[in-house]
Amino acid sequence: MQAFHNNPTIKAEYLTRVKAHEAADEIIHGKYWENGKGCAVGCTIHSDQHSAYEIELGIPLILARLEDRIFEGMANGYSKKFPARFLSAIPVGADLSMVWPRFAVWLLVDEEHGVIRFTKKNSKQWTAVHHVAELYRNLKSWDKRDKQAFKDAAYAAYAAAAAYDAYAAAAAYDAAYAAYDAYDAAAYAAAAAYDAYDAAAAYDAAASKKSYKTQADKLLELLAAA
């Protein structure tokens, strides 16, 4: 799959659309698409069908759900600019299949922003988070991932989360299951982003406020580099 189906006209068309919604103050939280207003997804495709990103834009479904989750978590001022920034960052014709795996590694084990910060070194949580991140780090192709290995890692992360009520391990579970479950992969990716926010919120109120904006900035960076 190539971003915007390798057609600059498609990028220009949808970017013009979301910028028009932004200028008209029609980008809102909590609704997909209603009466000419909607969220990041709604104002991009004029519906609530995340799968349309693949059909219309050549953008993987998993990234559509990730954009949606991050948008809903951000404050109004920054979030309204996010749909246009999201589309602007993507190079026409880019292969975006490895953006989620790279985002997952960052979300899990980045020393400054990853959920690993909220675990105790060498604990079950810490080990589970690192294991999932390592599986993602070693991926060469999203299409050739070892789904069973990710499933096993997800179960280990689930056990750690259940034992310690730990959001960090929950994020690792959802991130791992995103690589295992072909049908609901996008939903699990979005859940991992939400768990990362919860981990920050449980740890520090100030950190929670920055969490989604930081995720947005990282996603834009990875999209631009694809």
CSV table of C-alpha atoms in Angstrom, one decimal, residues 15-163:
chain,number,residue,atom,x,y,z
A,15,LEU,CA,-5.6,18.2,3.1
A,16,THR,CA,-7.7,21.1,1.6
A,17,ARG,CA,-10.8,19.5,3.2
A,18,VAL,CA,-9.5,19.2,6.7
A,19,LYS,CA,-7.9,22.7,6.6
A,20,ALA,CA,-11.3,24.1,5.5
A,21,HIS,CA,-12.9,22.3,8.5
A,22,GLU,CA,-10.2,23.7,10.8
A,23,ALA,CA,-10.7,27.3,9.5
A,24,ALA,CA,-14.5,26.9,10.0
A,25,ASP,CA,-14.0,25.6,13.6
A,26,GLU,CA,-15.8,22.4,12.6
A,27,ILE,CA,-13.3,19.9,14.1
A,28,ILE,CA,-14.7,18.8,17.4
A,29,HIS,CA,-14.3,16.1,20.0
A,30,GLY,CA,-16.8,13.3,20.7
A,31,LYS,CA,-18.6,13.0,17.3
A,32,TYR,CA,-17.4,11.3,14.2
A,33,TRP,CA,-19.4,13.2,11.6
A,34,GLU,CA,-22.6,15.1,12.1
A,35,ASN,CA,-24.1,18.2,10.5
A,36,GLY,CA,-20.8,19.1,8.8
A,37,LYS,CA,-18.7,18.8,12.0
A,38,GLY,CA,-16.7,15.9,13.4
A,39,CYS,CA,-13.5,14.6,14.8
A,40,ALA,CA,-10.2,14.1,13.1
A,41,VAL,CA,-11.4,11.0,11.3
A,42,GLY,CA,-14.8,12.4,10.5
A,43,CYS,CA,-13.5,15.7,9.0
A,44,THR,CA,-11.1,13.7,6.9
A,45,ILE,CA,-13.4,11.1,5.4
A,46,HIS,CA,-16.8,12.5,6.2
A,47,SER,CA,-17.9,9.3,7.9
A,48,ASP,CA,-17.0,7.1,10.9
A,49,GLN,CA,-15.5,4.3,8.8
A,50,HIS,CA,-11.8,4.1,9.7
A,51,SER,CA,-11.3,1.5,7.0
A,52,ALA,CA,-11.9,4.3,4.4
A,53,TYR,CA,-8.4,5.5,5.2
A,54,GLU,CA,-7.1,2.5,3.3
A,55,ILE,CA,-9.5,2.7,0.5
A,56,GLU,CA,-9.5,6.4,-0.1
A,57,LEU,CA,-6.1,7.5,1.2
A,58,GLY,CA,-3.8,4.5,1.1
A,59,ILE,CA,-3.2,4.9,4.9
A,60,PRO,CA,-3.3,1.8,7.1
A,61,LEU,CA,-6.3,1.3,9.3
A,62,ILE,CA,-4.2,1.0,12.4
A,63,LEU,CA,-2.9,4.6,11.9
A,64,ALA,CA,-6.4,5.9,11.4
A,65,ARG,CA,-7.4,4.4,14.8
A,66,LEU,CA,-4.2,5.8,16.3
A,67,GLU,CA,-4.9,9.3,15.0
A,68,ASP,CA,-8.4,9.0,16.4
A,69,ARG,CA,-7.3,8.0,19.9
A,70,ILE,CA,-4.6,10.6,20.1
A,71,PHE,CA,-6.9,13.4,18.8
A,72,GLU,CA,-9.6,12.6,21.3
A,73,GLY,CA,-7.1,12.8,24.1
A,74,MET,CA,-5.6,16.2,23.3
A,75,ALA,CA,-6.8,19.6,24.4
A,76,ASN,CA,-8.9,21.6,21.9
A,77,GLY,CA,-6.3,24.1,20.7
A,78,TYR,CA,-3.7,21.6,19.6
A,79,SER,CA,-6.1,18.8,18.5
A,80,LYS,CA,-7.9,21.0,15.9
A,81,LYS,CA,-4.6,21.4,14.0
A,82,PHE,CA,-3.8,17.7,14.3
A,83,PRO,CA,-5.8,16.3,11.3
A,84,ALA,CA,-4.0,18.7,8.9
A,85,ARG,CA,-0.6,18.0,10.4
A,86,PHE,CA,-1.3,14.3,10.2
A,87,LEU,CA,-1.9,14.4,6.5
A,88,SER,CA,0.8,17.0,5.8
A,89,ALA,CA,3.4,14.8,7.4
A,90,ILE,CA,2.9,11.8,5.2
A,91,PRO,CA,5.0,11.7,2.0
A,92,VAL,CA,3.0,10.8,-1.1
A,93,GLY,CA,3.8,7.2,-2.1
A,94,ALA,CA,5.3,6.3,1.3
A,95,ASP,CA,5.0,2.8,2.8
A,96,LEU,CA,3.5,3.3,6.2
A,97,SER,CA,3.4,-0.3,7.3
A,98,MET,CA,6.2,0.0,9.8
A,99,VAL,CA,5.0,3.3,11.4
A,100,TRP,CA,3.0,1.5,14.1
A,101,PRO,CA,5.8,-0.9,15.1
A,102,ARG,CA,8.2,2.0,15.5
A,103,PHE,CA,5.6,3.9,17.4
A,104,ALA,CA,5.0,0.9,19.7
A,105,VAL,CA,8.7,0.6,20.5
A,106,TRP,CA,8.8,4.3,21.5
A,107,LEU,CA,5.5,4.1,23.4
A,108,LEU,CA,6.8,1.2,25.4
A,109,VAL,CA,10.5,1.7,26.2
A,110,ASP,CA,11.6,5.2,25.3
A,111,GLU,CA,13.5,6.3,28.4
A,112,GLU,CA,11.9,9.8,28.5
A,113,HIS,CA,8.4,9.0,27.3
A,114,GLY,CA,7.7,5.3,27.3
A,115,VAL,CA,5.6,3.4,29.8
A,116,ILE,CA,8.7,1.6,31.0
A,117,ARG,CA,9.2,4.7,33.2
A,118,PHE,CA,6.4,3.5,35.4
A,119,THR,CA,7.7,0.0,36.1
A,120,LYS,CA,10.3,-1.2,38.6
A,121,LYS,CA,13.4,-2.6,36.9
A,122,ASN,CA,13.4,-6.4,36.5
A,123,SER,CA,9.8,-6.7,37.7
A,124,LYS,CA,7.3,-8.7,35.8
A,125,GLN,CA,5.9,-5.5,34.4
A,126,TRP,CA,9.3,-4.3,33.3
A,127,THR,CA,10.1,-7.7,31.7
A,128,ALA,CA,6.8,-7.9,29.8
A,129,VAL,CA,7.1,-4.4,28.4
A,130,HIS,CA,10.7,-5.0,27.2
A,131,HIS,CA,9.7,-8.3,25.7
A,132,VAL,CA,7.0,-6.8,23.5
A,133,ALA,CA,9.2,-3.9,22.5
A,134,GLU,CA,11.9,-6.3,21.5
A,135,LEU,CA,9.5,-8.2,19.2
A,136,TYR,CA,8.5,-5.0,17.5
A,137,ARG,CA,12.1,-3.7,17.3
A,138,ASN,CA,13.2,-6.9,15.5
A,139,LEU,CA,10.4,-6.8,13.0
A,140,LYS,CA,11.5,-6.4,9.4
A,141,SER,CA,8.1,-6.6,7.8
A,142,TRP,CA,4.6,-6.1,9.4
A,143,ASP,CA,3.2,-8.7,7.0
A,144,LYS,CA,5.8,-11.3,8.1
A,145,ARG,CA,5.4,-10.8,11.9
A,146,ASP,CA,5.4,-13.9,14.1
A,147,LYS,CA,1.9,-13.7,15.4
A,148,GLN,CA,2.3,-16.5,17.9
A,149,ALA,CA,5.3,-14.9,19.5
A,150,PHE,CA,3.3,-11.7,19.9
A,151,LYS,CA,0.3,-13.6,21.3
A,152,ASP,CA,2.6,-15.3,23.9
A,153,ALA,CA,4.1,-11.9,24.8
A,154,ALA,CA,0.6,-10.5,25.2
A,155,TYR,CA,-0.4,-13.2,27.7
A,156,ALA,CA,2.7,-12.6,29.7
A,157,ALA,CA,2.0,-8.9,29.8
A,158,TYR,CA,-1.6,-9.6,30.8
A,159,ALA,CA,-0.5,-11.7,33.7
A,160,ALA,CA,1.8,-8.9,34.8
A,161,ALA,CA,-1.0,-6.4,34.5
A,162,ALA,CA,-3.4,-8.6,36.4
A,163,ALA,CA,-0.9,-9.2,39.2
